[in-house]
Coordinates of C-alpha atoms and ligand atoms in Angstrom, one line a residue:
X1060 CA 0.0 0.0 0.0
X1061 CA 1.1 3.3 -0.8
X1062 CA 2.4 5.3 2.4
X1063 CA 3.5 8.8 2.4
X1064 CA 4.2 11.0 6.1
X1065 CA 2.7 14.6 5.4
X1066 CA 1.2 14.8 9.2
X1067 CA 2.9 13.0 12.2
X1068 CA -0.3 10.8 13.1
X1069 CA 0.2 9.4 9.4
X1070 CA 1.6 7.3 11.2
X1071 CA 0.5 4.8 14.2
X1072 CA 2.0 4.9 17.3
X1073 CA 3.4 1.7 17.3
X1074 CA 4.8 2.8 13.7
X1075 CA 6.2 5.4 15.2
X1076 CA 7.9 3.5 18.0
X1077 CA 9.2 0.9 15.0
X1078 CA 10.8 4.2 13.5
X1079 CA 12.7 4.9 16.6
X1080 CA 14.1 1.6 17.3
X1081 CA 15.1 1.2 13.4
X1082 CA 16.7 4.7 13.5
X1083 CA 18.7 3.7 16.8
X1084 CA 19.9 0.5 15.0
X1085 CA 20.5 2.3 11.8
X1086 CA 22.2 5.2 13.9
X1087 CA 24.6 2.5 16.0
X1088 CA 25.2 0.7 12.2
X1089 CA 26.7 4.0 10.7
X1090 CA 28.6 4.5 14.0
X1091 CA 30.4 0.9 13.5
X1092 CA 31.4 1.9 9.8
X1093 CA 28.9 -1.2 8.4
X1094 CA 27.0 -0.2 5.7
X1095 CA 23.6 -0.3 5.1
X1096 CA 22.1 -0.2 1.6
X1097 CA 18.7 -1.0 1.5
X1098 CA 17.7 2.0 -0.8
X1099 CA 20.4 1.3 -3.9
X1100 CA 19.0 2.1 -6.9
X1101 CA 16.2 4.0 -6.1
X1102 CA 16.0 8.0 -6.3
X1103 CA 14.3 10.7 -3.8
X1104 CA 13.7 13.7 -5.2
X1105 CA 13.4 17.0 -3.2
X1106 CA 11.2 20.2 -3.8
X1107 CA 12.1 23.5 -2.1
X1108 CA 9.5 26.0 -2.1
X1109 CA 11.6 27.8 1.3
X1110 CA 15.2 27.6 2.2
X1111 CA 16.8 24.9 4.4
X1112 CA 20.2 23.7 5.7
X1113 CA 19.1 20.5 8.0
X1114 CA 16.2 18.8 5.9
X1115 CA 18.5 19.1 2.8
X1116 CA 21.3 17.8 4.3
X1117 CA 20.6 15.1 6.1
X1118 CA 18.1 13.7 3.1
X1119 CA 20.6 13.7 0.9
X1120 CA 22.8 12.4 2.8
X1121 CA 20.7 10.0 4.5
X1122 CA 19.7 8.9 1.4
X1123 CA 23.4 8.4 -0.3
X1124 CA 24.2 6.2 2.7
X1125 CA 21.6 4.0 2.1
X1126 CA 22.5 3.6 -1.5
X1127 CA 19.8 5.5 -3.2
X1128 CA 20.4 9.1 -5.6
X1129 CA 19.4 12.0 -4.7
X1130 CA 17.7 14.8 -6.9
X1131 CA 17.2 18.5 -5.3
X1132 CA 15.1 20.8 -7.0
X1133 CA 14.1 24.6 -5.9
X1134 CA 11.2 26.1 -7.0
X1135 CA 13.0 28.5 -9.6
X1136 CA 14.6 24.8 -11.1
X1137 CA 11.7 23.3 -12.2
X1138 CA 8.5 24.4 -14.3
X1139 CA 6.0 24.8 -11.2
X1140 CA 7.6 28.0 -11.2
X1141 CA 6.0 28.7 -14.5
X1142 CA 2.8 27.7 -13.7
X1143 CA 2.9 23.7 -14.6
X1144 CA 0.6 22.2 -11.8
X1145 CA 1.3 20.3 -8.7
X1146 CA -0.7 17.9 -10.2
X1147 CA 0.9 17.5 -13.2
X1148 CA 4.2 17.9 -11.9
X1149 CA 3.3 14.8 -9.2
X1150 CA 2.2 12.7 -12.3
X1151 CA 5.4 13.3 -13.7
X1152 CA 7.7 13.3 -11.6
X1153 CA 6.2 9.8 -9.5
X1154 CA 6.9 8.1 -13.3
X1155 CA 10.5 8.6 -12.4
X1156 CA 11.6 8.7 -8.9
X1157 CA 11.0 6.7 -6.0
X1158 CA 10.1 9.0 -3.4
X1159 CA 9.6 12.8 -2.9
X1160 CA 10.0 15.3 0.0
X1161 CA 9.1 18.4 -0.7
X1162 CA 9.3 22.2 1.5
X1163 CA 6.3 24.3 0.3
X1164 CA 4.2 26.8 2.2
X1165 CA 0.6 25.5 2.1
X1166 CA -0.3 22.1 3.7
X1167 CA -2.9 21.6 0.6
X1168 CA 0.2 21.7 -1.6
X1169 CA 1.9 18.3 -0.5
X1170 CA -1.8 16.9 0.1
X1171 CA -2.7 17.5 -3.5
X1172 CA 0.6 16.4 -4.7
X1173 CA 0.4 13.3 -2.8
X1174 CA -2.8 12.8 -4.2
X1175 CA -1.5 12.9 -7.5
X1176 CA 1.8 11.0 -6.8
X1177 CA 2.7 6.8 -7.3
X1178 CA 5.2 7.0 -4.7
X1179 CA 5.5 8.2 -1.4
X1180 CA 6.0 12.1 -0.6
X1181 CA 7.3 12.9 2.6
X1182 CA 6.3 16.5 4.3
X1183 CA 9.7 18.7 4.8
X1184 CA 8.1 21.5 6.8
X1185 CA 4.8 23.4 5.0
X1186 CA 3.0 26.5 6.7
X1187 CA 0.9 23.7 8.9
X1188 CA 3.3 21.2 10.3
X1189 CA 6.9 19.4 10.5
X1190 CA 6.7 16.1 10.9
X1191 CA 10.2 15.1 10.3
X1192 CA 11.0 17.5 12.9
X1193 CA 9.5 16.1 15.9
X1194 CA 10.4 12.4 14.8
X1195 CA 13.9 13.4 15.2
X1196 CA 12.7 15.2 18.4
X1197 CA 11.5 12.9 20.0
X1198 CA 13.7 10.1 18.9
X1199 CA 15.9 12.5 20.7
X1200 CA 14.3 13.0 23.8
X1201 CA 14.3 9.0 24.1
X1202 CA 17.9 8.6 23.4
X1203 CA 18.8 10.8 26.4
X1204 CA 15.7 10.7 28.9
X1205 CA 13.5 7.4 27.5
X1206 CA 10.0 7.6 26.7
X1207 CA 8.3 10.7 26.1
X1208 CA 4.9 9.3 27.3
X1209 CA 3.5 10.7 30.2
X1210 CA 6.1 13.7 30.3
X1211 CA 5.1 17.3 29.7
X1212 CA 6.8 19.4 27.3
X1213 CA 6.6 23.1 27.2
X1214 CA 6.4 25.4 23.7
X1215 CA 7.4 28.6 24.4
X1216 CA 6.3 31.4 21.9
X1217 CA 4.6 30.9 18.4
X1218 CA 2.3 28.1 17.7
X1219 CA 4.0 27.3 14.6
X1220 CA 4.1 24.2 12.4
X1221 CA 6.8 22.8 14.8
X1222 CA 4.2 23.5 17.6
X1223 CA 1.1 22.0 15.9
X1224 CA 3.5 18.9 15.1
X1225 CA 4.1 18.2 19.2
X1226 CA 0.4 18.5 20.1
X1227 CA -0.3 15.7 17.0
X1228 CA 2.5 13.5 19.0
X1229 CA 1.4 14.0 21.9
X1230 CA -1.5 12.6 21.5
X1231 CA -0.2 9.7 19.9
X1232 CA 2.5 9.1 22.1
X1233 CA 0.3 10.2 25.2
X1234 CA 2.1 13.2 26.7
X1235 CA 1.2 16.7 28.0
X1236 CA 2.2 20.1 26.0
X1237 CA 2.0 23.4 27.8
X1238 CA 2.0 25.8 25.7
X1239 CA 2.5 29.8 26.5
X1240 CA 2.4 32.3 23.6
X1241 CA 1.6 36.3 23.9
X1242 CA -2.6 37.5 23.7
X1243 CA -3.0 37.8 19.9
X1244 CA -1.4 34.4 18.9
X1245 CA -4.0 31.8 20.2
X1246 CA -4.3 27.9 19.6
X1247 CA -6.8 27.6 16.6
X1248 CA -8.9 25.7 17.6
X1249 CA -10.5 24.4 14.6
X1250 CA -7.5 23.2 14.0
X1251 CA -7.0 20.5 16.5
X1252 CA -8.6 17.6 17.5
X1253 CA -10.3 16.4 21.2
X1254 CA -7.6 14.3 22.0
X1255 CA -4.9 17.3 20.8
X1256 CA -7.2 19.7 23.3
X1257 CA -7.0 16.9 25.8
X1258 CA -3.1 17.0 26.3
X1259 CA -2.8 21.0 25.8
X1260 CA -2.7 23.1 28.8
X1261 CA -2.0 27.2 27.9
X1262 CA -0.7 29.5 30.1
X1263 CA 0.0 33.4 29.9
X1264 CA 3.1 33.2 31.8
X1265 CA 5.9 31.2 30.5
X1266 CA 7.1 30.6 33.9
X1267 CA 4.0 29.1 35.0
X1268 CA 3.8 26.9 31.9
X1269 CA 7.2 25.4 32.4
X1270 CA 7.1 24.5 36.1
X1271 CA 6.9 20.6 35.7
X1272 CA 8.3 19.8 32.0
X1273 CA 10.9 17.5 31.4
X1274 CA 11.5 19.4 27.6
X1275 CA 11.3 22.8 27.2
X1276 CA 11.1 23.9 23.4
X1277 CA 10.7 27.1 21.6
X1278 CA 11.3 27.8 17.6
X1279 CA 11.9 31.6 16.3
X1280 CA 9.3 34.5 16.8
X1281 CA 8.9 34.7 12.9
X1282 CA 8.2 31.4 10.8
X1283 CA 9.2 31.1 7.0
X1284 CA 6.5 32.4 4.6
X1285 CA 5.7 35.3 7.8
X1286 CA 8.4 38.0 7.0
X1287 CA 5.9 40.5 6.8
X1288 CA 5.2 40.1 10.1
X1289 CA 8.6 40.6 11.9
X1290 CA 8.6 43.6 13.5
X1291 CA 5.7 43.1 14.9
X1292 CA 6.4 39.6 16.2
X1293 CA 9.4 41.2 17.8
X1294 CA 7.7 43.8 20.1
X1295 CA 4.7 41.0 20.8
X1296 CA 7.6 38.1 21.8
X1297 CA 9.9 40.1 23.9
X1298 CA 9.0 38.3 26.9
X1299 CA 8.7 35.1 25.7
X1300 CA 12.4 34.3 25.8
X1301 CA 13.5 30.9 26.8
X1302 CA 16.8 31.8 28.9
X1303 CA 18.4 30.2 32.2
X1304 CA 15.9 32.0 34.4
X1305 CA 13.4 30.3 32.8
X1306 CA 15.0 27.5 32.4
X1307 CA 14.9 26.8 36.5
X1308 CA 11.3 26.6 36.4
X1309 CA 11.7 23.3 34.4
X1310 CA 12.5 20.0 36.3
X1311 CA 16.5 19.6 37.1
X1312 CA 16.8 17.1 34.5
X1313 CA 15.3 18.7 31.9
X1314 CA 16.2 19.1 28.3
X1315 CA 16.0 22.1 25.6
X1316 CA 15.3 21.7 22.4
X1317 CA 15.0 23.5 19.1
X1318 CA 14.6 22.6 15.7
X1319 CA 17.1 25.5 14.7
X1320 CA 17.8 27.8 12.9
X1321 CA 17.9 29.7 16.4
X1322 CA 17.7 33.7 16.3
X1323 CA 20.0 33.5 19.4
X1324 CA 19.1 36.4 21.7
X1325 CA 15.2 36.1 20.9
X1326 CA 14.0 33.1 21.8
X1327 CA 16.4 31.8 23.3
X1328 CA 20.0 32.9 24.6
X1329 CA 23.2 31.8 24.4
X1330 CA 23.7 30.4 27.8
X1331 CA 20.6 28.0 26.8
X1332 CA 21.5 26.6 24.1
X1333 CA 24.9 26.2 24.1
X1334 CA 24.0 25.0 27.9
X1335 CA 24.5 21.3 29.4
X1336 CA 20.4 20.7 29.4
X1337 CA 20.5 21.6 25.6
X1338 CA 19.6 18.8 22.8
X1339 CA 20.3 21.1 19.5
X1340 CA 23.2 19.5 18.2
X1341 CA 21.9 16.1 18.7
X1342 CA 19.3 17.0 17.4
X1343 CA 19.7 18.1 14.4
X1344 CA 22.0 15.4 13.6
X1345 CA 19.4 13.2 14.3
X1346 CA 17.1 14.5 11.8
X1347 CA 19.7 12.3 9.5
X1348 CA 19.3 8.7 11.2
X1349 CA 15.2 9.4 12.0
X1350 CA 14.7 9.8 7.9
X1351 CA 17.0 7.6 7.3
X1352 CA 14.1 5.2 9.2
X1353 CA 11.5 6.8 7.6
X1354 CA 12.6 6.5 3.7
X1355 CA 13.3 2.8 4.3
X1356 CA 9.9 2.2 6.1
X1357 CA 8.6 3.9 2.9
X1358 CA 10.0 2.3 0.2
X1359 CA 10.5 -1.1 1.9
X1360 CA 8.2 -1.3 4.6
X1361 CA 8.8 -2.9 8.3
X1362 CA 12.3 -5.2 8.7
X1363 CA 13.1 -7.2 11.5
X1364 CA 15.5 -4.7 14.0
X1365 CA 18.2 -7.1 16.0
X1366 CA 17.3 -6.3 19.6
Ligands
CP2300 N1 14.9 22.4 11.4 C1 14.9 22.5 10.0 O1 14.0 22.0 9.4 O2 16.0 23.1 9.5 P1 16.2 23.6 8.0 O3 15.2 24.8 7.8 O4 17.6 24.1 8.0 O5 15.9 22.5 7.1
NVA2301 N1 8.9 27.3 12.3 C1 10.1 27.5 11.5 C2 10.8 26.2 11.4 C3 12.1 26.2 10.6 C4 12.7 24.8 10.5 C5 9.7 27.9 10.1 O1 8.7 27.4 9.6 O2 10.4 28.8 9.5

């Protein structure tokens, strides 16, 4: 059956859980110098509607280590640009490749392509959510701290795609998200589901919402595709800074966490996240070894993990 990840709760729980342990095998294979080339032969091509240094980079590397070819196309490459359809350009493109990521700003975009594709397409951040994001995140999380289920983990600032992505894990994964943002940029409602509402707490004061979590995250004040909006974001985040004051509110083993790129000195200081509780690094590296899981579960389906 055809699979592709554009939301996080594409995928079950305890698919998501098979992710993690096949990226932590596939993570401690790389380590040891063994190959692994499940993927040789076959060809992922990417779409960039909005810049990136991490989702580029660890697809096309992910997929070179596991034998596959890589093909990266930005918007001004290819002739969306000039008005051929997504549509069209689905039907076409699926023909050839084996797979397709793409970075675009509307949600409906990677929906209708999807629609139109014969291979899976995999969500690289749209307006809406990130689901390759919080994969790694949370494969993160587990790697360091063990299961995310039952924890709380507090958003500080924008409810973003990154954001919307956490409150669709946790309530797969069964976990609490706190979430304090300024007046003016609310949850939508509409946009969640019961069992989303069910695990999301908000709070005015970021202190108050972080007493308690075991992961603090925050993303920057200004999301791609929002430019216009920056000035304005800047005046309405100001307090909304995650920094070490803020981070004593947290429990004393907890982590921090950002997808990056940071704006260091807005949302989130130096001292934090270049700090001992801070997960960036790892992180983003394991945005690699997560995708890595996913494009094989894709194109290959479940295989038997050693234990
Ligand atoms: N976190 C993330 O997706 O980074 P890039 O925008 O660099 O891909
Ligand atoms: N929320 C950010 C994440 C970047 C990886 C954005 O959409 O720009």
């Amino acid at each position: 059956m055809l699979r592709h990840f554009l939301q996080f709760n594409d995928c079950s729980r305890a698919e998501i859980e098979y992710l993690f342990a096949r990226a932590r095998w596939i993570k401690d294979r790389l380590r040891q110098g063994k190959s692994h080339l499940p993927l040789q032969g076959k060809t992922l091509a990417m779409i960039f509607e909005k810049a990136s240094t991490r989702t580029r980079v660890s697809f096309e590397t992910g997929m070179g280590q596991l034998g596959g070819n890589v093909i990266c196309l930005s918007k001004n490459d290819i002739q969306m640009a000039r008005g051929e359809t997504v549509q069209d350009t689905a039907r076409v493109l699926s023909r050839m490749v084996d797979v397709v990521m793409i970075r675009t700003f509307a949600q409906t975009m990677v929906e209708t392509f999807a629609a139109h594709s014969r291979v899976p397409v995999i969500n690289g951040l749209t307006n809406e959510y990130h689901p390759c994001q919080v994969l790694a995140d949370i494969y993160t999380f587990l790697e360091h701290r063990g299961p995310i289920t039952g924890k709380t983990v507090v958003w500080i600032g924008d409810p973003n795609n990154v954001f919307y992505t956490w409150l669709q894990a946790a309530a797969l994964l069964d976990f609490k998200v706190h979430l304090s943002s300024p007046a003016g940029y609310p949850v939508d409602d509409a946009r969640i589901t019961a069992a989303e509402r069910a695990r999301l707490e908000t709070f005015a004061d970021p202190f108050a919402a972080t007493r308690g979590a075991a992961l603090v995250t925050t993303d920057v004040w200004t999301s791609m595709g929002f430019e216009a909006e920056n000035e304005q974001r800047r005046r309405d985040f100001q307090h909304w800074q995650v920094n070490a004051a803020l981070m004593k509110q947290a429990t004393a083993d907890a982590v921090f966490m950002h997808c990056l790129p940071a704006h260091r000195g807005e949302e989130v200081t130096d001292e934090v996240i270049d700090g001992p509780q801070s997960l960036a690094w790892d992180e983003a590296e394991n945005r690699m070894h997560a995708q890595k899981a996913l494009l094989e579960f894709l194109l290959v389906g479940e295989v038997k993990t050693p234990s």
